[in-house]
mmCIF file of C-alpha atoms in Angstrom:
data_model
loop_
_atom_site.group_PDB
_atom_site.id
_atom_site.type_symbol
_atom_site.label_atom_id
_atom_site.label_comp_id
_atom_site.label_asym_id
_atom_site.label_seq_id
_atom_site.Cartn_x
_atom_site.Cartn_y
_atom_site.Cartn_z
ATOM 1 C CA MET A 770 106.090 132.811 90.916
ATOM 2 C CA GLU A 771 102.501 132.103 91.928
ATOM 3 C CA ILE A 772 101.511 128.515 91.213
ATOM 4 C CA GLN A 773 97.874 128.077 90.187
ATOM 5 C CA SER A 774 97.858 125.152 87.756
ATOM 6 C CA VAL A 775 99.467 121.749 88.261
ATOM 7 C CA GLY A 776 100.193 118.952 85.803
ATOM 8 C CA VAL A 777 100.451 115.412 87.184
ATOM 9 C CA VAL A 778 102.112 112.682 85.101
ATOM 10 C CA GLY A 779 100.792 109.218 85.962
ATOM 11 C CA ALA A 780 97.298 108.322 87.201
ATOM 12 C CA GLY A 781 98.309 105.435 89.455
ATOM 13 C CA GLN A 782 98.180 105.221 93.229
ATOM 14 C CA MET A 783 100.492 108.198 93.798
ATOM 15 C CA GLY A 784 99.315 110.296 90.850
ATOM 16 C CA ASN A 785 95.628 110.174 91.700
ATOM 17 C CA GLY A 786 96.397 110.973 95.349
ATOM 18 C CA ILE A 787 98.499 113.986 94.328
ATOM 19 C CA ALA A 788 95.768 115.214 91.967
ATOM 20 C CA HIS A 789 93.247 114.803 94.805
ATOM 21 C CA VAL A 790 95.089 116.932 97.382
ATOM 22 C CA PHE A 791 95.956 119.688 94.905
ATOM 23 C CA ALA A 792 92.350 119.969 93.710
ATOM 24 C CA VAL A 793 91.039 120.145 97.287
ATOM 25 C CA ALA A 794 93.588 122.897 98.002
ATOM 26 C CA GLY A 795 92.218 124.986 95.133
ATOM 27 C CA TYR A 796 94.679 124.273 92.315
ATOM 28 C CA ASP A 797 93.613 123.514 88.741
ATOM 29 C CA VAL A 798 94.885 120.009 87.969
ATOM 30 C CA LEU A 799 95.625 118.368 84.613
ATOM 31 C CA LEU A 800 96.214 114.625 85.037
ATOM 32 C CA THR A 801 97.786 112.570 82.259
ATOM 33 C CA ASP A 802 98.432 108.888 81.653
ATOM 34 C CA VAL A 803 99.080 106.652 78.643
ATOM 35 C CA SER A 804 95.896 104.716 79.438
ATOM 36 C CA ARG A 805 92.361 106.125 79.239
ATOM 37 C CA ASP A 806 91.196 103.325 81.553
ATOM 38 C CA SER A 807 93.765 104.433 84.154
ATOM 39 C CA LEU A 808 92.535 108.021 83.947
ATOM 40 C CA ASP A 809 88.884 106.969 84.299
ATOM 41 C CA ARG A 810 89.754 104.712 87.211
ATOM 42 C CA ALA A 811 91.743 107.524 88.859
ATOM 43 C CA LEU A 812 88.728 109.846 88.722
ATOM 44 C CA GLU A 813 86.559 107.143 90.323
ATOM 45 C CA ILE A 814 89.110 106.622 93.102
ATOM 46 C CA ILE A 815 89.462 110.364 93.717
ATOM 47 C CA GLU A 816 85.690 110.806 93.936
ATOM 48 C CA GLY A 817 85.413 107.851 96.319
ATOM 49 C CA ASN A 818 88.251 109.094 98.547
ATOM 50 C CA MET A 819 86.804 112.604 98.649
ATOM 51 C CA GLY A 820 83.444 111.076 99.531
ATOM 52 C CA ARG A 821 85.044 109.421 102.541
ATOM 53 C CA GLN A 822 86.512 112.784 103.570
ATOM 54 C CA VAL A 823 83.015 114.311 103.357
ATOM 55 C CA ALA A 824 81.584 111.481 105.486
ATOM 56 C CA ARG A 825 84.261 112.101 108.135
ATOM 57 C CA GLY A 826 83.700 115.842 108.144
ATOM 58 C CA LYS A 827 87.139 116.612 106.700
ATOM 59 C CA ILE A 828 85.725 118.560 103.746
ATOM 60 C CA ALA A 829 82.255 119.884 102.855
ATOM 61 C CA GLU A 830 80.153 118.406 100.050
ATOM 62 C CA ALA A 831 80.430 121.704 98.152
ATOM 63 C CA ASP A 832 84.238 121.520 98.445
ATOM 64 C CA GLN A 833 84.190 118.014 96.977
ATOM 65 C CA ALA A 834 82.097 119.121 94.002
ATOM 66 C CA ALA A 835 84.346 122.136 93.369
ATOM 67 C CA ALA A 836 87.533 120.055 93.682
ATOM 68 C CA LEU A 837 86.301 117.420 91.223
ATOM 69 C CA LYS A 838 85.526 120.164 88.685
ATOM 70 C CA ARG A 839 89.113 121.394 88.966
ATOM 71 C CA ILE A 840 90.532 118.052 87.746
ATOM 72 C CA LYS A 841 90.860 117.552 83.997
ATOM 73 C CA THR A 842 92.461 114.590 82.216
ATOM 74 C CA THR A 843 94.405 114.125 78.994
ATOM 75 C CA MET A 844 96.318 111.355 77.241
ATOM 76 C CA THR A 845 98.570 113.924 75.546
ATOM 77 C CA LEU A 846 101.618 114.504 77.746
ATOM 78 C CA THR A 847 102.564 117.778 76.067
ATOM 79 C CA ASP A 848 99.233 119.359 77.122
ATOM 80 C CA LEU A 849 100.862 119.789 80.538
ATOM 81 C CA GLY A 850 103.347 122.280 79.090
ATOM 82 C CA GLN A 851 101.169 125.285 79.957
ATOM 83 C CA THR A 852 100.879 124.484 83.677
ATOM 84 C CA ASP A 853 102.866 126.294 86.380
ATOM 85 C CA LEU A 854 104.104 123.151 88.133
ATOM 86 C CA ILE A 855 104.548 119.600 86.832
ATOM 87 C CA ILE A 856 104.800 116.600 89.151
ATOM 88 C CA GLU A 857 106.039 113.392 87.531
ATOM 89 C CA ALA A 858 104.575 110.380 89.349
ATOM 90 C CA ALA A 859 105.295 107.619 86.845
ATOM 91 C CA THR A 860 106.777 104.208 87.612
ATOM 92 C CA GLU A 861 110.011 104.130 89.643
ATOM 93 C CA ARG A 862 112.319 103.560 86.663
ATOM 94 C CA GLU A 863 114.829 106.212 85.706
ATOM 95 C CA THR A 864 114.616 105.534 81.953
ATOM 96 C CA VAL A 865 110.846 106.131 82.029
ATOM 97 C CA LYS A 866 111.197 109.363 83.985
ATOM 98 C CA VAL A 867 113.959 110.707 81.731
ATOM 99 C CA ALA A 868 111.893 109.970 78.617
ATOM 100 C CA ILE A 869 108.921 111.857 80.097
ATOM 101 C CA PHE A 870 111.011 114.936 80.880
ATOM 102 C CA GLU A 871 112.674 114.906 77.460
ATOM 103 C CA ASP A 872 109.244 114.804 75.785
ATOM 104 C CA LEU A 873 107.923 117.616 77.995
ATOM 105 C CA VAL A 874 110.810 120.094 77.832
ATOM 106 C CA PRO A 875 110.178 121.540 74.321
ATOM 107 C CA HIS A 876 106.586 122.380 75.307
ATOM 108 C CA LEU A 877 107.180 124.093 78.671
ATOM 109 C CA ARG A 878 106.830 127.752 79.494
ATOM 110 C CA PRO A 879 110.102 129.313 80.743
ATOM 111 C CA GLU A 880 108.805 129.673 84.307
ATOM 112 C CA THR A 881 107.322 126.166 84.701
ATOM 113 C CA ILE A 882 108.778 124.215 87.623
ATOM 114 C CA LEU A 883 109.522 120.522 87.031
ATOM 115 C CA THR A 884 109.441 118.009 89.878
ATOM 116 C CA SER A 885 109.609 114.271 90.392
ATOM 117 C CA ASN A 886 107.783 112.243 93.023
ATOM 118 C CA THR A 887 110.622 109.688 92.887
ATOM 119 C CA SER A 888 111.235 107.912 96.172
ATOM 120 C CA SER A 889 114.929 107.253 95.566
ATOM 121 C CA ILE A 890 116.416 108.358 92.206
ATOM 122 C CA SER A 891 118.987 111.170 92.023
ATOM 123 C CA ILE A 892 117.298 114.549 91.548
ATOM 124 C CA THR A 893 120.535 116.060 90.244
ATOM 125 C CA ARG A 894 120.786 113.383 87.556
ATOM 126 C CA LEU A 895 117.146 113.750 86.489
ATOM 127 C CA ALA A 896 117.458 117.549 86.430
ATOM 128 C CA SER A 897 120.529 117.362 84.207
ATOM 129 C CA ARG A 898 118.396 115.795 81.453
ATOM 130 C CA THR A 899 116.176 118.901 81.272
ATOM 131 C CA ASP A 900 116.680 122.496 80.156
ATOM 132 C CA ARG A 901 116.006 123.875 83.663
ATOM 133 C CA PRO A 902 117.999 122.149 86.418
ATOM 134 C CA GLU A 903 117.642 125.285 88.543
ATOM 135 C CA LYS A 904 113.838 124.874 88.398
ATOM 136 C CA PHE A 905 113.843 121.140 89.134
ATOM 137 C CA MET A 906 113.242 119.465 92.520
ATOM 138 C CA GLY A 907 112.273 116.253 94.179
ATOM 139 C CA PHE A 908 108.691 116.492 95.487
ATOM 140 C CA HIS A 909 108.155 113.207 97.301
ATOM 141 C CA PHE A 910 104.680 112.548 98.696
ATOM 142 C CA MET A 911 103.924 109.657 101.047
ATOM 143 C CA ASN A 912 101.299 107.009 100.292
ATOM 144 C CA PRO A 913 98.318 107.332 100.688
ATOM 145 C CA VAL A 914 98.709 110.986 99.709
ATOM 146 C CA PRO A 915 95.380 112.332 101.066
ATOM 147 C CA VAL A 916 96.145 110.847 104.501
ATOM 148 C CA MET A 917 99.903 111.204 105.011
ATOM 149 C CA GLN A 918 101.124 114.585 106.243
ATOM 150 C CA LEU A 919 104.755 114.533 105.089
ATOM 151 C CA VAL A 920 106.258 115.766 101.820
ATOM 152 C CA GLU A 921 110.012 115.437 101.257
ATOM 153 C CA LEU A 922 111.559 118.383 99.388
ATOM 154 C CA ILE A 923 114.825 117.423 97.690
ATOM 155 C CA ARG A 924 117.077 119.969 96.009
ATOM 156 C CA GLY A 925 119.376 118.958 93.202
ATOM 157 C CA ILE A 926 122.827 120.513 93.066
ATOM 158 C CA ALA A 927 121.529 123.275 90.738
ATOM 159 C CA THR A 928 118.100 123.959 92.326
ATOM 160 C CA ASP A 929 117.692 127.678 93.043
ATOM 161 C CA GLU A 930 116.268 129.230 96.211
ATOM 162 C CA GLU A 931 113.209 130.669 94.446
ATOM 163 C CA THR A 932 112.110 127.196 93.321
ATOM 164 C CA TYR A 933 112.645 125.738 96.785
ATOM 165 C CA GLN A 934 110.636 128.511 98.442
ATOM 166 C CA ALA A 935 107.831 128.187 95.886
ATOM 167 C CA LEU A 936 107.435 124.470 96.618
ATOM 168 C CA HIS A 937 107.749 125.034 100.362
ATOM 169 C CA GLY A 938 104.787 127.413 100.045
ATOM 170 C CA VAL A 939 102.828 124.853 98.014
ATOM 171 C CA VAL A 940 103.271 122.227 100.747
ATOM 172 C CA GLU A 941 101.936 124.692 103.329
ATOM 173 C CA LYS A 942 98.917 125.494 101.119
ATOM 174 C CA LEU A 943 98.212 121.751 100.862
ATOM 175 C CA GLY A 944 98.072 121.651 104.663
ATOM 176 C CA LYS A 945 101.014 119.273 104.835
ATOM 177 C CA THR A 946 104.466 119.430 106.451
ATOM 178 C CA SER A 947 107.726 119.417 104.517
ATOM 179 C CA ALA A 948 111.057 117.841 105.418
ATOM 180 C CA THR A 949 114.071 119.023 103.443
ATOM 181 C CA ALA A 950 116.384 116.215 102.350
ATOM 182 C CA GLU A 951 119.742 116.277 100.607
ATOM 183 C CA ASP A 952 120.057 114.516 97.262
ATOM 184 C CA PHE A 953 121.425 111.180 98.435
ATOM 185 C CA PRO A 954 119.935 107.796 97.474
ATOM 186 C CA ALA A 955 116.417 107.281 98.907
ATOM 187 C CA PHE A 956 116.520 110.633 100.775
ATOM 188 C CA ILE A 957 115.289 110.402 104.420
ATOM 189 C CA VAL A 958 112.184 108.244 104.771
ATOM 190 C CA ASN A 959 113.116 105.404 102.425
ATOM 191 C CA ARG A 960 116.777 105.490 103.469
ATOM 192 C CA ILE A 961 115.525 104.387 106.905
ATOM 193 C CA LEU A 962 112.330 102.490 106.035
ATOM 194 C CA MET A 963 113.482 100.241 103.185
ATOM 195 C CA PRO A 964 116.435 98.636 104.992
ATOM 196 C CA MET A 965 114.008 97.815 107.825
ATOM 197 C CA ILE A 966 111.630 96.140 105.355
ATOM 198 C CA ASN A 967 114.561 94.375 103.664
ATOM 199 C CA GLU A 968 115.756 93.106 107.064
ATOM 200 C CA ALA A 969 112.244 91.809 107.787
ATOM 201 C CA VAL A 970 112.400 89.868 104.497
ATOM 202 C CA TYR A 971 115.822 88.478 105.526
ATOM 203 C CA THR A 972 114.292 87.456 108.866
ATOM 204 C CA LEU A 973 111.640 85.536 106.917
ATOM 205 C CA TYR A 974 114.201 84.170 104.418
ATOM 206 C CA GLU A 975 116.428 82.821 107.201
ATOM 207 C CA GLY A 976 113.514 81.202 109.032
ATOM 208 C CA VAL A 977 113.752 83.324 112.170
ATOM 209 C CA GLY A 978 109.982 83.818 112.019
ATOM 210 C CA ASN A 979 107.067 83.400 109.638
ATOM 211 C CA VAL A 980 105.079 86.261 108.088
ATOM 212 C CA SER A 981 102.541 86.388 110.919
ATOM 213 C CA SER A 982 105.096 86.327 113.710
ATOM 214 C CA ILE A 983 107.319 88.979 112.115
ATOM 215 C CA ASP A 984 104.473 91.405 111.468
ATOM 216 C CA GLY A 985 102.800 90.675 114.798
ATOM 217 C CA ALA A 986 106.061 91.193 116.683
ATOM 218 C CA MET A 987 106.695 94.581 115.059
ATOM 219 C CA LYS A 988 103.121 95.792 115.545
ATOM 220 C CA LEU A 989 102.933 94.785 119.201
ATOM 221 C CA GLY A 990 106.607 95.150 120.096
ATOM 222 C CA THR A 991 107.295 98.543 118.492
ATOM 223 C CA ASN A 992 103.737 99.919 118.154
ATOM 224 C CA HIS A 993 103.909 100.100 114.341
ATOM 225 C CA PRO A 994 100.419 100.380 112.772
ATOM 226 C CA MET A 995 101.421 97.855 110.069
ATOM 227 C CA GLY A 996 104.010 95.100 110.129
ATOM 228 C CA PRO A 997 106.962 95.529 107.735
ATOM 229 C CA LEU A 998 105.870 92.712 105.387
ATOM 230 C CA GLU A 999 102.288 93.984 105.268
ATOM 231 C CA LEU A 1000 103.666 97.458 104.565
ATOM 232 C CA ALA A 1001 105.919 96.101 101.800
ATOM 233 C CA ASP A 1002 102.845 94.571 100.138
ATOM 234 C CA PHE A 1003 101.047 97.911 100.420
ATOM 235 C CA ILE A 1004 103.964 99.825 98.865
ATOM 236 C CA GLY A 1005 104.592 97.199 96.165
ATOM 237 C CA LEU A 1006 107.441 94.692 96.322
ATOM 238 C CA ASP A 1007 108.763 95.875 92.953
ATOM 239 C CA THR A 1008 109.048 99.407 94.340
ATOM 240 C CA CYS A 1009 110.779 98.123 97.487
ATOM 241 C CA LEU A 1010 113.269 96.175 95.365
ATOM 242 C CA ALA A 1011 113.896 99.167 93.077
ATOM 243 C CA ILE A 1012 114.685 101.396 96.060
ATOM 244 C CA MET A 1013 116.982 98.795 97.634
ATOM 245 C CA ASN A 1014 118.843 98.531 94.314
ATOM 246 C CA VAL A 1015 119.226 102.324 94.202
ATOM 247 C CA LEU A 1016 120.618 102.270 97.752
ATOM 248 C CA HIS A 1017 122.923 99.362 97.011
ATOM 249 C CA ASP A 1018 124.224 100.815 93.736
ATOM 250 C CA GLY A 1019 124.393 104.415 94.939
ATOM 251 C CA LEU A 1020 126.091 103.861 98.295
ATOM 252 C CA ALA A 1021 128.125 100.727 97.441
ATOM 253 C CA ASP A 1022 127.520 99.255 100.880
ATOM 254 C CA THR A 1023 126.648 95.563 101.321
ATOM 255 C CA LYS A 1024 124.220 96.378 104.130
ATOM 256 C CA TYR A 1025 121.811 97.525 101.404
ATOM 257 C CA ARG A 1026 121.949 94.256 99.429
ATOM 258 C CA PRO A 1027 118.361 93.292 98.532
ATOM 259 C CA CYS A 1028 117.238 90.039 100.115
ATOM 260 C CA PRO A 1029 117.128 87.206 97.513
ATOM 261 C CA LEU A 1030 113.609 86.333 98.694
ATOM 262 C CA LEU A 1031 112.413 89.846 97.828
ATOM 263 C CA THR A 1032 113.902 89.445 94.356
ATOM 264 C CA LYS A 1033 112.219 86.035 93.986
ATOM 265 C CA TYR A 1034 108.778 87.414 94.856
ATOM 266 C CA VAL A 1035 109.179 90.204 92.290
ATOM 267 C CA GLU A 1036 110.355 87.723 89.641
ATOM 268 C CA ALA A 1037 107.220 85.663 90.350
ATOM 269 C CA GLY A 1038 105.036 88.721 89.817
ATOM 270 C CA TRP A 1039 103.925 88.573 93.453
ATOM 271 C CA LEU A 1040 104.131 92.319 93.991
ATOM 272 C CA GLY A 1041 101.760 92.719 96.936
ATOM 273 C CA ARG A 1042 98.258 94.162 97.033
ATOM 274 C CA LYS A 1043 98.262 95.433 93.455
ATOM 275 C CA SER A 1044 98.822 91.914 92.070
ATOM 276 C CA GLU A 1045 96.750 90.235 94.838
ATOM 277 C CA ARG A 1046 99.736 88.223 96.087
ATOM 278 C CA GLY A 1047 102.887 89.126 97.929
ATOM 279 C CA PHE A 1048 103.823 88.202 101.479
ATOM 280 C CA TYR A 1049 100.050 87.821 101.853
ATOM 281 C CA ASP A 1050 97.488 86.366 99.458
ATOM 282 C CA TYR A 1051 94.664 88.902 98.976
ATOM 283 C CA ARG A 1052 92.416 86.848 96.710
ATOM 284 C CA GLY A 1053 90.057 85.774 99.488
ATOM 285 C CA ASP A 1054 88.010 87.687 102.036
ATOM 286 C CA VAL A 1055 90.916 87.855 104.496
ATOM 287 C CA PRO A 1056 94.634 88.226 103.626
ATOM 288 C CA VAL A 1057 96.503 84.952 104.228
ATOM 289 C CA PRO A 1058 100.317 84.751 104.725
ATOM 290 C CA THR A 1059 102.103 83.062 101.840
ATOM 291 C CA ARG A 1060 104.954 81.783 104.044
#
């Protein structure tokens, strides 16, 4: 099927980035969220990010204006039922995602493809809660979406070839590169990345180094653009913990046990940049390590 219209569920960091890249690529986008403030804020962020692309010569001013016109918003989830492709980008909790799909299913056209931007949850299990497991896939974008080139494509056990090829074509039209992953906990990127971040937190927890020395060592010693603790703050410590729990529960291996210090930070509400405190304190002009 030819995909022309896209519904995006969730107007947060991932959702607004996904809406942005689809609109620039020429798709009609319908963005939904339970909060009108979140939708308004998402449109402001998208316009600002597109403006930066114009300033850098990545897109023309006329392209920005046309892309912004292609984005519509709604607080009514079921309005997305008439789109060709739906991308769920809600919070990384399986109960929330399942509830969204169950609400959507009665309002979908037969040919609509359902996808989830989940970074770790079983695609097969999510698909089984819908009426179209053969038209369901994992469609995992990297953050920040307008900048990062990779999209993970994850087939569930029932996903058909037509759906896979349709999404493969969409990734190409977006100007991004796809990596096909099997439906195992955390797929490829987070299966490798999150244990590294978790080990960095253990290194801090055990007093091997402080925040500055750990991040500095990884940036200078392995040429990473961000240290693992800085990156954890950028991702969100609650998201990091959720993915580690999925790995630990799904693979039953103690090497994926979340560090107690990571759990403690999340319990404190110190979730990183989005809450202004995590492994760094962002409330001043310059981020300051909290340990």
